[in-house]
Amino acid sequence: MSELNLVLLGPPGSGKGTQGERLNEDLRLPYYATGDILRAAVREETELGRTAKRYMDAGDLVPDEVIVGVIAEALDSAEARDGFILDGFPRTTPQAEALDAKLGELGRSVTAVLLIDVDDEEVVRRLGGRRTCEEGGHVFHVDFNPPRQEGVCDIDGSPLLVRDDDKPEVVRKRLATYHEKTEPLIDYYDHRSVLRRIDGAAPPDEVTEVLRRTLATMRLEADEAV
Ligand code: AMP
């Protein structure tokens, strides 16, 4: 298999970020997490950040054309030539169609969509206890992954905060948005035979192992098909 164009799909709090970073280390492919890109833009008060903030704070999606522009630019870059890992994009059918169109222009297509499946109850439990460091975005959980000192990031010592969009009423809105706008992508990619389902309720290390095995199997299948 010459290139790996990967999409991580799943509800907020399913562990896409954690797994994406691990795959990024394993595969040495650029990792584009649209939520992280948008939060950085909000911090830096760029035009993109100013546009995105009000949608993000309300648990809504930013408009398709805004985020499609961000990703199209990333995919045009030389670093993405051998593949990439997308986390948090696409999130709507028009975004998935725009991704197909963009890759089509480059003579490429999505290699696999890794769906990390977690139910709503678990999402609420995870996001309710999530604490994110103000400076570097490092993530902890009050029960599952507590910092050494309460309220302080182990890595850079900056304060740990509840993300505005991890507040309970916003989490409920984000889940509703996921079911309404993003879940249809499961069928979209299943019909294109690129969907792989992974149980995201398992501990993070187990999920990583399953993801690694899934990718290894895909590579074997692709080699055999040549
Ligand atoms: P995340 O960190 O992936 O949960 O993203 C945080 C927020 O950023 C989301 O709730 C949306 O408001 C916005 N966002 C991230 N990715 C997208 C996308 N592909 N389309 C629209 N909005 C997005």
XYZ file of N, CA, C and O in Angstrom, residues 10-13 58-61 91-92 118-121 123-124 127 165 167-185:
148
model
N -15.764 9.230 15.217
C -16.311 8.805 16.506
C -16.840 10.007 17.245
O -16.507 11.145 16.897
N -17.661 9.767 18.266
C -18.249 10.897 18.993
C -17.183 11.679 19.758
O -16.064 11.184 19.949
N -17.530 12.881 20.215
C -16.604 13.608 21.077
C -16.295 12.735 22.287
O -17.175 12.010 22.762
N -15.050 12.735 22.730
C -14.710 11.948 23.923
C -14.470 10.479 23.643
O -14.284 9.693 24.568
N -20.948 27.106 21.554
C -22.351 26.663 21.635
C -22.483 25.165 21.359
O -23.591 24.623 21.421
N -21.369 24.495 21.048
C -21.445 23.058 20.741
C -21.927 22.796 19.322
O -22.294 21.681 18.970
N -21.928 23.855 18.494
C -22.328 23.710 17.088
C -21.094 23.473 16.225
O -19.971 23.759 16.644
N -21.342 23.031 15.003
C -20.237 22.884 14.059
C -19.973 24.228 13.385
O -20.912 24.993 13.135
N -17.049 15.850 9.338
C -18.077 15.723 10.366
C -19.477 15.851 9.794
O -20.445 15.743 10.530
N -19.575 16.119 8.502
C -20.887 16.205 7.839
C -20.737 15.569 6.456
O -19.610 15.429 5.946
N -18.242 4.575 20.901
C -18.440 4.724 22.353
C -19.870 5.221 22.560
O -20.333 6.076 21.795
N -20.585 4.689 23.588
C -21.968 5.149 23.749
C -22.038 6.480 24.521
O -21.072 6.924 25.130
N -23.241 7.093 24.451
C -23.416 8.455 24.992
C -23.080 8.543 26.483
O -22.489 9.521 26.934
N -23.486 7.512 27.233
C -23.265 7.544 28.684
C -21.770 7.655 29.011
O -21.351 8.421 29.866
N -19.468 8.812 27.005
C -18.985 10.129 26.553
C -19.198 11.163 27.654
O -18.298 11.942 27.993
N -20.387 11.158 28.249
C -20.710 12.141 29.288
C -19.776 11.944 30.485
O -19.252 12.909 31.048
N -16.141 13.200 29.310
C -15.952 14.643 29.089
C -16.221 15.452 30.354
O -15.611 16.496 30.571
N -16.458 23.869 25.948
C -17.399 22.947 25.302
C -17.447 21.575 25.980
O -18.097 20.663 25.496
N -18.532 21.583 29.152
C -19.554 21.818 30.175
C -20.790 20.980 29.821
O -21.094 20.807 28.631
N -21.503 20.442 30.854
C -22.531 19.430 30.594
C -23.558 19.797 29.521
O -23.857 18.984 28.649
N -24.063 21.035 29.542
C -25.113 21.362 28.560
C -24.524 21.393 27.141
O -25.201 21.043 26.170
N -23.251 21.794 27.032
C -22.627 21.832 25.700
C -22.303 20.409 25.223
O -22.437 20.091 24.046
N -21.911 19.536 26.167
C -21.631 18.135 25.799
C -22.899 17.495 25.219
O -22.842 16.811 24.189
N -24.050 17.777 25.870
C -25.305 17.204 25.340
C -25.558 17.706 23.922
O -25.961 16.946 23.044
N -25.295 18.975 23.691
C -25.492 19.559 22.358
C -24.524 18.918 21.353
O -24.904 18.580 20.229
N -23.264 18.731 21.770
C -22.272 18.143 20.852
C -22.659 16.721 20.471
O -22.476 16.293 19.329
N -23.207 15.979 21.463
C -23.630 14.604 21.167
C -24.800 14.600 20.187
O -24.830 13.790 19.254
N -25.752 15.520 20.416
C -26.908 15.594 19.509
C -26.421 15.938 18.100
O -26.877 15.359 17.104
N -25.465 16.870 18.010
C -24.904 17.257 16.706
C -24.218 16.052 16.056
O -24.354 15.815 14.855
N -23.486 15.283 16.867
C -22.809 14.091 16.339
C -23.835 13.127 15.733
O -23.676 12.656 14.595
N -24.896 12.841 16.496
C -25.884 11.874 15.995
C -26.551 12.374 14.714
O -26.748 11.628 13.772
N -26.849 13.659 14.708
C -27.593 14.196 13.565
C -26.708 14.369 12.327
O -27.067 13.947 11.225
N -25.530 14.975 12.518
C -24.747 15.404 11.348
C -23.617 14.427 10.984
O -23.275 14.301 9.816
N -23.009 13.803 11.998
C -21.793 13.021 11.716
C -22.092 11.533 11.547
O -21.470 10.867 10.716
N -23.066 11.022 12.319
C -23.328 9.580 12.248
C -23.661 9.089 10.829
O -23.276 7.966 10.474
N -24.351 9.905 10.001
C -24.606 9.428 8.625
C -23.326 9.063 7.868
O -23.369 8.301 6.892
N -22.181 9.552 8.327
C -20.923 9.220 7.629
C -20.549 7.750 7.810
O -19.762 7.205 7.028
